[in-house]
Amino acid sequence: MARVKSIHLYYIVIAAIISMTVPASCSMDADGPLSDEGSKTVLVYMAAEDNGLDNNALSNISQMMEGWLPEYTSPGETGNVLLVYYNVSGESPKLIRLYKDRFGDANAEVIREYEEHNSVSDSVLSSVLGYAATLFPANYNGLILWSHGSGWLPSGYYSNPSSYYAPGEVPRYILQASLPDPYASCVKSFGEQWGKEMDIRDLAGALPLKYDFILFDACLMGGIEVAYELKDKCYYMIASPAEVFAYGFPYSAIMEPIFNSHHMADGLDEVCRLYLDFYESRDLGATVSLVNTYALDALATVCRRIFSESRALIPELDMARLQPYFRGGRAWFYDFGDFISYIADDSLYSEFRRVLGVAVPAKYATDGFYVNNDGFDIIKFSGLSTYVPNPENEILAEYYKTLAWNMAVSMVE
């Protein structure tokens, strides 16, 4: 049986001029990295203890060792650095450095060993990332977040939404969504350990610097809510609107374009294409997108106008017609572009599409996503997911109002 993972956590040509929304001079690199000049530090943060992902984490580290690695540089020298923080069952948490020596052999150097702690604690995350940034400062910084995930949802809601309701007051559709997922062992808030999940608001607050890119190797993180929450914490974001199989990203292949592409967006686009190729060659499902966070404020401006004029149409939507990205009745992830197409007038929808083309300049998807015949076809794919408040959910509504995206667009009032 194929396994999948989830988290609650393109050098691209931009030719579109976004009227009244994005300045004509705006481009993918308007506020972000342009070239490979200078050093790069990339940290892979793997939270895998007590959540069924230990073997997958160790396998992905082995794949990194088999692929392209930066050459070792001594302290004080300028060079590229690949770090891996991992926490798996049976070992103490470690921060290691992967590199090739002068003979071309792969090596793993333990930089720091930690006492037992919860890797999805925002204080632990901030401490590890801050330490790495101080020890290995660089011109460009990348972060790969690896664990379980559940998009923008509050902690624990994805796996057991009934726990948020009083006994006897659980809506029928929530009861259905609370049924155990028979393939839960196949899938990976950021992340999960000892039953704790990290809220995306806490995740954003824990990041000690603005990264040139953040890549989520975790399920369901490719949503507008996640991207907007992190827009001031990274220039680019790579994530999947759907689940991610537990094989993860093809780590033996993706580090070379990350480190060696002349334009960073070129390398990130290549990472997305390698991800899709990896799963297509195995007849498995995949969705993945590169998000340009520079354009997200312009996207919010358009969406605020759309919701202001058309919010009343949302309760009338035929939800069966919307493109889903979920399994097992957990109906909180729909295609962003498809949703907007049903409520915006022609003029605003045209403007929305142009801005979205800048915010999501590249996206890749297979024809469907299935785990043992449980899943969905992918007919529409805009590159981002979104919550659609239909049916109305008071518990999620109150939480959703606290997200930066909703504060910007007022979808849920």
Short mmCIF file of C-alpha atoms in Angstrom, two decimals:
data_model
loop_
_atom_site.label_atom_id
_atom_site.label_comp_id
_atom_site.label_asym_id
_atom_site.label_seq_id
_atom_site.Cartn_x
_atom_site.Cartn_y
_atom_site.Cartn_z
CA MET A 1 0.00 0.00 0.00
CA ALA A 2 1.32 3.44 -0.89
CA ARG A 3 1.83 5.75 2.07
CA VAL A 4 1.15 9.48 2.31
CA LYS A 5 2.01 12.29 4.78
CA SER A 6 0.25 15.57 5.91
CA ILE A 7 1.08 18.94 7.87
CA HIS A 8 -1.22 21.68 10.26
CA LEU A 9 0.64 23.29 9.81
CA TYR A 10 9.58 28.58 -11.44
CA TYR A 11 12.59 30.62 -12.97
CA ILE A 12 9.33 31.84 -14.19
CA VAL A 13 8.43 34.33 -16.88
CA ILE A 14 5.82 36.79 -15.65
CA ALA A 15 4.30 38.62 -18.58
CA ALA A 16 1.00 39.67 -17.06
CA ILE A 17 0.44 43.29 -16.04
CA ILE A 18 -2.01 43.37 -13.18
CA SER A 19 -4.28 46.37 -13.67
CA MET A 20 -5.04 48.39 -10.53
CA THR A 21 -3.60 45.64 -8.36
CA VAL A 22 0.06 44.82 -8.93
CA PRO A 23 2.40 47.57 -10.21
CA ALA A 24 3.50 47.07 -13.81
CA SER A 25 7.12 46.82 -12.66
CA CYS A 26 6.43 43.91 -10.30
CA SER A 27 8.11 40.60 -11.13
CA MET A 28 8.85 37.29 -9.47
CA ASP A 29 12.15 38.62 -8.16
CA ALA A 30 10.94 42.11 -7.23
CA ASP A 31 11.63 41.58 -3.56
CA GLY A 32 13.52 38.32 -3.47
CA PRO A 33 16.70 36.49 -4.47
CA LEU A 34 17.97 36.84 -8.04
CA SER A 35 21.01 34.66 -8.48
CA ASP A 36 23.35 32.13 -6.91
CA GLU A 37 25.94 34.73 -5.92
CA GLY A 38 26.93 34.20 -2.31
CA SER A 39 26.44 31.35 0.11
CA LYS A 40 23.30 29.31 0.77
CA THR A 41 22.24 27.52 3.94
CA VAL A 42 19.35 25.06 3.72
CA LEU A 43 17.92 23.40 6.82
CA VAL A 44 15.62 20.38 6.72
CA TYR A 45 13.56 20.26 9.92
CA MET A 46 12.16 16.75 10.48
CA ALA A 47 9.65 16.14 13.29
CA ALA A 48 9.16 12.38 13.19
CA GLU A 49 9.10 11.03 16.74
CA ASP A 50 6.00 9.18 17.92
CA ASN A 51 4.02 9.88 14.76
CA GLY A 52 4.73 6.87 12.54
CA LEU A 53 7.21 8.64 10.27
CA ASP A 54 10.55 7.55 11.76
CA ASN A 55 11.53 5.23 8.90
CA ASN A 56 10.47 7.76 6.28
CA ALA A 57 12.64 10.44 7.88
CA LEU A 58 15.70 8.20 8.00
CA SER A 59 15.07 7.08 4.42
CA ASN A 60 14.93 10.69 3.22
CA ILE A 61 18.21 11.48 5.00
CA SER A 62 19.81 8.49 3.26
CA GLN A 63 18.55 9.83 -0.06
CA MET A 64 20.17 13.19 0.65
CA MET A 65 23.46 11.38 1.30
CA GLU A 66 23.15 9.66 -2.09
CA GLY A 67 22.50 12.86 -4.02
CA TRP A 68 24.31 16.15 -4.59
CA LEU A 69 25.93 17.57 -1.45
CA PRO A 70 27.83 20.81 -0.89
CA GLU A 71 31.55 20.62 -0.28
CA TYR A 72 32.76 21.08 3.26
CA THR A 73 33.83 24.56 4.24
CA SER A 74 35.64 25.45 7.43
CA PRO A 75 34.15 27.92 9.92
CA GLY A 76 34.56 31.46 8.63
CA GLU A 77 34.78 30.39 5.00
CA THR A 78 32.07 31.28 2.49
CA GLY A 79 30.25 28.24 1.20
CA ASN A 80 27.03 26.30 0.94
CA VAL A 81 25.69 24.35 3.91
CA LEU A 82 23.03 21.62 4.13
CA LEU A 83 21.73 20.99 7.65
CA VAL A 84 19.25 18.41 8.88
CA TYR A 85 17.54 18.56 12.24
CA TYR A 86 15.79 15.27 12.96
CA ASN A 87 13.90 13.81 15.89
CA VAL A 88 12.96 10.14 15.57
CA SER A 89 11.96 7.51 18.11
CA GLY A 90 14.83 5.77 19.86
CA GLU A 91 17.39 8.55 19.32
CA SER A 92 18.07 11.91 20.87
CA PRO A 93 17.24 14.85 18.59
CA LYS A 94 20.20 15.96 16.48
CA LEU A 95 21.31 18.75 14.20
CA ILE A 96 23.67 17.36 11.56
CA ARG A 97 25.54 18.74 8.60
CA LEU A 98 25.70 16.77 5.32
CA TYR A 99 28.62 17.40 2.98
CA LYS A 100 31.11 15.86 0.58
CA ASP A 101 34.76 15.76 1.53
CA ARG A 102 37.70 16.38 -0.82
CA PHE A 103 37.54 12.76 -1.95
CA GLY A 104 33.90 13.09 -2.98
CA ASP A 105 32.60 10.92 -0.14
CA ALA A 106 29.34 11.80 1.66
CA ASN A 107 29.65 12.62 5.34
CA ALA A 108 27.29 13.46 8.21
CA GLU A 109 28.71 15.61 11.00
CA VAL A 110 26.80 15.96 14.27
CA ILE A 111 26.65 19.67 15.04
CA ARG A 112 24.53 19.46 18.16
CA GLU A 113 22.72 16.77 20.15
CA TYR A 114 19.69 17.76 22.21
CA GLU A 115 17.95 16.47 25.30
CA GLU A 116 14.56 14.90 24.63
CA HIS A 117 12.06 17.59 23.60
CA ASN A 118 8.96 18.10 21.48
CA SER A 119 10.00 19.19 18.00
CA VAL A 120 6.63 20.76 17.22
CA SER A 121 6.94 23.20 20.09
CA ASP A 122 7.30 26.70 18.69
CA SER A 123 10.04 27.47 21.23
CA VAL A 124 12.05 24.40 20.17
CA LEU A 125 11.62 25.22 16.49
CA SER A 126 12.71 28.82 17.04
CA SER A 127 15.72 27.73 19.10
CA VAL A 128 16.97 25.21 16.52
CA LEU A 129 16.51 27.57 13.58
CA GLY A 130 18.05 30.50 15.43
CA TYR A 131 21.08 28.45 16.43
CA ALA A 132 21.60 27.25 12.86
CA ALA A 133 21.28 30.76 11.45
CA THR A 134 23.87 32.07 13.92
CA LEU A 135 26.30 29.21 13.29
CA PHE A 136 25.97 29.23 9.49
CA PRO A 137 25.00 32.72 8.29
CA ALA A 138 24.41 32.92 4.55
CA ASN A 139 23.33 35.22 1.75
CA TYR A 140 20.40 32.94 1.03
CA ASN A 141 18.47 30.73 3.45
CA GLY A 142 16.06 27.88 2.73
CA LEU A 143 13.88 25.91 5.11
CA ILE A 144 12.23 22.52 4.51
CA LEU A 145 9.56 21.63 7.07
CA TRP A 146 8.96 17.89 7.24
CA SER A 147 6.28 16.18 9.35
CA HIS A 148 2.55 15.52 9.45
CA GLY A 149 0.29 18.39 8.50
CA SER A 150 -3.29 19.61 8.32
CA GLY A 151 -3.15 22.96 6.59
CA TRP A 152 -4.62 25.94 8.40
CA LEU A 153 -6.86 23.96 10.76
CA PRO A 154 -6.62 24.40 14.54
CA SER A 155 -4.59 21.79 16.41
CA GLY A 156 -6.24 18.35 16.44
CA TYR A 157 -9.26 19.35 14.34
CA TYR A 158 -8.31 17.42 11.21
CA SER A 159 -7.91 14.05 12.91
CA ASN A 160 -10.79 14.39 15.38
CA PRO A 161 -13.12 17.37 14.81
CA SER A 162 -15.74 15.89 17.16
CA SER A 163 -13.46 16.69 20.09
CA TYR A 164 -14.26 20.39 19.59
CA TYR A 165 -17.98 19.86 20.26
CA ALA A 166 -19.99 19.11 23.37
CA PRO A 167 -21.39 15.56 23.65
CA GLY A 168 -24.63 15.24 21.72
CA GLU A 169 -24.01 18.44 19.73
CA VAL A 170 -21.77 17.08 17.01
CA PRO A 171 -23.19 17.76 13.50
CA ARG A 172 -23.68 14.68 11.33
CA TYR A 173 -21.10 15.72 8.73
CA ILE A 174 -18.57 16.26 11.53
CA LEU A 175 -19.25 12.75 12.83
CA GLN A 176 -18.46 11.41 9.38
CA ALA A 177 -15.23 13.39 9.24
CA SER A 178 -14.27 12.06 12.68
CA LEU A 179 -14.32 8.43 11.58
CA PRO A 180 -10.85 6.87 11.68
CA ASP A 181 -9.00 7.16 8.39
CA PRO A 182 -8.08 3.58 7.40
CA TYR A 183 -5.02 5.02 5.66
CA ALA A 184 -3.95 7.40 8.44
CA SER A 185 -0.65 5.57 8.71
CA CYS A 186 -0.06 6.61 5.13
CA VAL A 187 -0.25 10.37 5.68
CA LYS A 188 1.88 13.04 7.42
CA SER A 189 -0.85 22.07 11.89
CA PHE A 190 3.04 21.95 11.50
CA GLY A 191 3.69 18.95 12.51
CA GLU A 192 2.73 16.27 15.02
CA GLN A 193 4.53 14.76 18.02
CA TRP A 194 3.15 13.26 21.25
CA GLY A 195 -0.31 14.34 20.10
CA LYS A 196 0.75 18.00 19.89
CA GLU A 197 0.43 20.05 16.70
CA MET A 198 1.78 23.49 15.88
CA ASP A 199 -0.70 26.16 14.86
CA ILE A 200 0.36 28.00 11.67
CA ARG A 201 0.15 31.30 13.55
CA ASP A 202 2.66 29.97 16.08
CA LEU A 203 4.78 28.60 13.25
CA ALA A 204 4.99 32.03 11.64
CA GLY A 205 5.89 33.59 14.96
CA ALA A 206 8.63 31.03 15.63
CA LEU A 207 10.60 31.62 12.43
CA PRO A 208 13.64 33.75 13.35
CA LEU A 209 14.25 35.27 9.91
CA LYS A 210 12.73 35.74 6.46
CA TYR A 211 13.69 32.74 4.35
CA ASP A 212 14.30 32.85 0.64
CA PHE A 213 12.07 29.79 0.42
CA ILE A 214 10.06 27.51 2.66
CA LEU A 215 9.20 24.05 1.35
CA PHE A 216 6.54 21.99 3.10
CA ASP A 217 7.16 18.26 2.85
CA ALA A 218 3.81 17.64 4.48
CA CYS A 219 0.17 17.31 3.53
CA LEU A 220 -2.39 20.00 2.78
CA MET A 221 -0.13 23.00 3.32
CA GLY A 222 -0.69 24.48 -0.14
CA GLY A 223 -3.55 26.72 0.94
CA ILE A 224 -4.02 30.45 0.61
CA GLU A 225 -4.42 30.62 4.40
CA VAL A 226 -0.99 29.08 5.01
CA ALA A 227 0.71 31.11 2.30
CA TYR A 228 -0.69 34.39 3.57
CA GLU A 229 0.20 33.61 7.19
CA LEU A 230 3.82 33.10 6.09
CA LYS A 231 4.08 35.81 3.43
CA ASP A 232 6.36 37.95 5.58
CA LYS A 233 8.52 34.95 6.50
CA CYS A 234 9.59 33.84 3.01
CA TYR A 235 9.89 35.05 -0.57
CA TYR A 236 8.77 31.75 -2.09
CA MET A 237 6.81 28.78 -0.77
CA ILE A 238 6.53 25.26 -2.17
CA ALA A 239 3.61 23.17 -0.92
CA SER A 240 0.90 20.71 -1.90
CA PRO A 241 -2.82 21.55 -1.69
CA ALA A 242 -3.47 17.81 -1.39
CA GLU A 243 -1.76 15.17 0.72
CA VAL A 244 1.84 14.13 0.18
CA PHE A 245 2.86 10.49 0.00
CA ALA A 246 5.20 9.51 2.80
CA TYR A 247 8.00 8.89 0.33
CA GLY A 248 8.33 12.66 0.48
CA PHE A 249 10.22 14.77 -2.02
CA PRO A 250 12.92 13.05 -4.12
CA TYR A 251 15.80 14.23 -1.95
CA SER A 252 18.51 12.55 -3.99
CA ALA A 253 17.59 14.88 -6.86
CA ILE A 254 16.31 18.18 -5.46
CA MET A 255 19.35 19.56 -3.62
CA GLU A 256 21.37 20.26 -6.75
CA PRO A 257 18.81 22.64 -8.31
CA ILE A 258 18.21 24.27 -4.92
CA PHE A 259 21.88 25.06 -4.46
CA ASN A 260 23.18 25.44 -8.01
CA SER A 261 20.54 27.19 -10.13
CA HIS A 262 21.61 30.67 -11.23
CA HIS A 263 18.15 32.03 -10.40
CA MET A 264 16.59 30.68 -7.25
CA ALA A 265 13.15 30.57 -8.86
CA ASP A 266 14.63 28.37 -11.60
CA GLY A 267 15.80 25.89 -9.01
CA LEU A 268 12.52 25.87 -7.11
CA ASP A 269 10.58 25.30 -10.31
CA GLU A 270 12.84 22.34 -11.03
CA VAL A 271 12.16 20.97 -7.53
CA CYS A 272 8.42 21.06 -8.24
CA ARG A 273 8.85 19.31 -11.60
CA LEU A 274 11.08 16.65 -10.07
CA TYR A 275 8.43 16.07 -7.41
CA LEU A 276 5.71 15.58 -10.02
CA ASP A 277 7.92 13.32 -12.17
CA PHE A 278 8.75 11.20 -9.12
CA TYR A 279 5.09 10.41 -8.43
CA GLU A 280 3.94 10.18 -12.03
CA SER A 281 6.61 7.55 -12.70
CA ARG A 282 5.16 5.53 -9.84
CA ASP A 283 1.51 6.00 -10.86
CA LEU A 284 0.83 7.94 -7.66
CA GLY A 285 -1.01 11.22 -7.18
CA ALA A 286 0.61 14.58 -6.61
CA THR A 287 -0.10 18.30 -6.47
CA VAL A 288 2.58 20.92 -5.95
CA SER A 289 2.87 24.67 -6.43
CA LEU A 290 5.41 27.46 -6.16
CA VAL A 291 3.98 30.55 -4.48
CA ASN A 292 5.41 34.04 -4.94
CA THR A 293 4.56 35.73 -1.66
CA TYR A 294 5.29 39.19 -3.08
CA ALA A 295 1.96 39.06 -4.94
CA LEU A 296 -0.24 37.86 -2.07
CA ASP A 297 -1.24 41.31 -0.85
CA ALA A 298 -2.47 42.17 -4.35
CA LEU A 299 -4.40 38.89 -4.41
CA ALA A 300 -5.98 39.77 -1.05
CA THR A 301 -7.06 43.15 -2.41
CA VAL A 302 -8.95 41.53 -5.27
CA CYS A 303 -10.49 38.88 -3.02
CA ARG A 304 -11.66 41.44 -0.50
CA ARG A 305 -13.65 43.12 -3.27
CA ILE A 306 -15.05 39.77 -4.42
CA PHE A 307 -16.18 38.75 -0.93
CA SER A 308 -17.61 42.19 -0.26
CA GLU A 309 -19.84 41.90 -3.32
CA SER A 310 -20.54 38.16 -3.40
CA ARG A 311 -20.21 36.71 0.12
CA ALA A 312 -23.95 35.95 0.19
CA LEU A 313 -23.50 33.46 -2.67
CA ILE A 314 -21.28 31.14 -0.64
CA PRO A 315 -24.08 29.39 1.34
CA GLU A 316 -25.89 28.72 -1.95
CA LEU A 317 -22.97 26.91 -3.61
CA ASP A 318 -23.39 23.33 -4.73
CA MET A 319 -20.35 21.98 -2.91
CA ALA A 320 -20.37 18.79 -4.97
CA ARG A 321 -19.33 20.87 -7.99
CA LEU A 322 -16.19 22.31 -6.36
CA GLN A 323 -12.80 20.70 -6.85
CA PRO A 324 -11.87 18.95 -3.57
CA TYR A 325 -8.41 18.13 -2.22
CA PHE A 326 -9.46 15.90 0.67
CA ARG A 327 -10.46 12.34 1.53
CA GLY A 328 -12.68 10.82 4.20
CA GLY A 329 -15.22 13.61 4.56
CA ARG A 330 -12.67 16.15 5.84
CA ALA A 331 -14.14 18.81 3.62
CA TRP A 332 -12.07 21.89 4.44
CA PHE A 333 -9.83 22.06 1.37
CA TYR A 334 -11.20 23.10 -2.03
CA ASP A 335 -9.57 24.60 -5.09
CA PHE A 336 -9.15 28.35 -4.59
CA GLY A 337 -9.59 29.36 -8.22
CA ASP A 338 -12.57 27.07 -8.76
CA PHE A 339 -14.30 28.51 -5.69
CA ILE A 340 -13.79 32.11 -6.79
CA SER A 341 -15.07 31.30 -10.30
CA TYR A 342 -18.52 30.55 -8.84
CA ILE A 343 -18.94 33.77 -6.85
CA ALA A 344 -17.05 36.52 -8.72
CA ASP A 345 -18.50 38.48 -11.64
CA ASP A 346 -16.67 38.25 -14.96
CA SER A 347 -14.65 41.42 -14.51
CA LEU A 348 -13.41 40.63 -11.00
CA TYR A 349 -12.78 36.99 -11.88
CA SER A 350 -10.62 38.06 -14.81
CA GLU A 351 -8.64 40.33 -12.50
CA PHE A 352 -8.39 37.56 -9.92
CA ARG A 353 -6.95 35.15 -12.49
CA ARG A 354 -4.30 37.64 -13.60
CA VAL A 355 -3.16 38.29 -10.04
CA LEU A 356 -3.24 34.59 -9.21
CA GLY A 357 -0.95 34.00 -12.19
CA VAL A 358 1.68 36.12 -10.45
CA ALA A 359 1.08 34.67 -7.00
CA VAL A 360 1.20 31.09 -8.32
CA PRO A 361 3.35 31.32 -11.44
CA ALA A 362 3.80 27.55 -11.73
CA LYS A 363 1.84 24.53 -10.58
CA TYR A 364 1.85 20.81 -11.29
CA ALA A 365 -0.71 18.07 -10.70
CA THR A 366 -1.53 14.54 -11.77
CA ASP A 367 -5.01 13.60 -13.01
CA GLY A 368 -6.08 12.43 -9.59
CA PHE A 369 -5.05 11.55 -6.07
CA TYR A 370 -5.97 8.10 -4.76
CA VAL A 371 -4.93 5.89 -1.87
CA ASN A 372 -6.36 2.40 -2.42
CA ASN A 373 -9.24 3.88 -4.47
CA ASP A 374 -9.97 6.48 -1.76
CA GLY A 375 -9.48 9.95 -3.18
CA PHE A 376 -10.55 12.32 -5.96
CA ASP A 377 -10.00 13.28 -9.57
CA ILE A 378 -8.18 16.54 -10.23
CA ILE A 379 -10.20 18.41 -12.85
CA LYS A 380 -9.50 22.00 -11.80
CA PHE A 381 -6.14 23.06 -10.38
CA SER A 382 -5.32 26.68 -9.57
CA GLY A 383 -2.34 25.78 -7.40
CA LEU A 384 -3.86 26.77 -4.04
CA SER A 385 -6.60 25.42 -1.81
CA THR A 386 -9.03 27.37 0.35
CA TYR A 387 -11.63 26.89 3.04
CA VAL A 388 -15.23 27.33 1.91
CA PRO A 389 -17.62 28.07 4.83
CA ASN A 390 -20.46 25.91 3.51
CA PRO A 391 -21.99 24.48 5.60
CA GLU A 392 -21.49 27.16 8.23
CA ASN A 393 -19.25 25.97 11.04
CA GLU A 394 -19.25 28.21 14.12
CA ILE A 395 -16.17 26.62 15.66
CA LEU A 396 -14.08 26.96 12.52
CA ALA A 397 -15.53 30.40 11.82
CA GLU A 398 -14.29 31.80 15.12
CA TYR A 399 -10.84 30.36 14.54
CA TYR A 400 -10.76 31.41 10.88
CA LYS A 401 -11.37 35.03 11.86
CA THR A 402 -7.99 35.03 13.64
CA LEU A 403 -6.04 34.07 10.49
CA ALA A 404 -4.19 36.81 8.65
CA TRP A 405 -5.90 35.85 5.37
CA ASN A 406 -9.40 36.35 6.70
CA MET A 407 -8.43 39.57 8.42
CA ALA A 408 -7.26 40.80 5.01
CA VAL A 409 -10.26 39.67 2.92
CA SER A 410 -13.19 39.32 5.38
CA MET A 411 -14.58 36.13 3.86
CA VAL A 412 -15.91 35.01 7.27
CA GLU A 413 -17.51 37.87 9.19
#
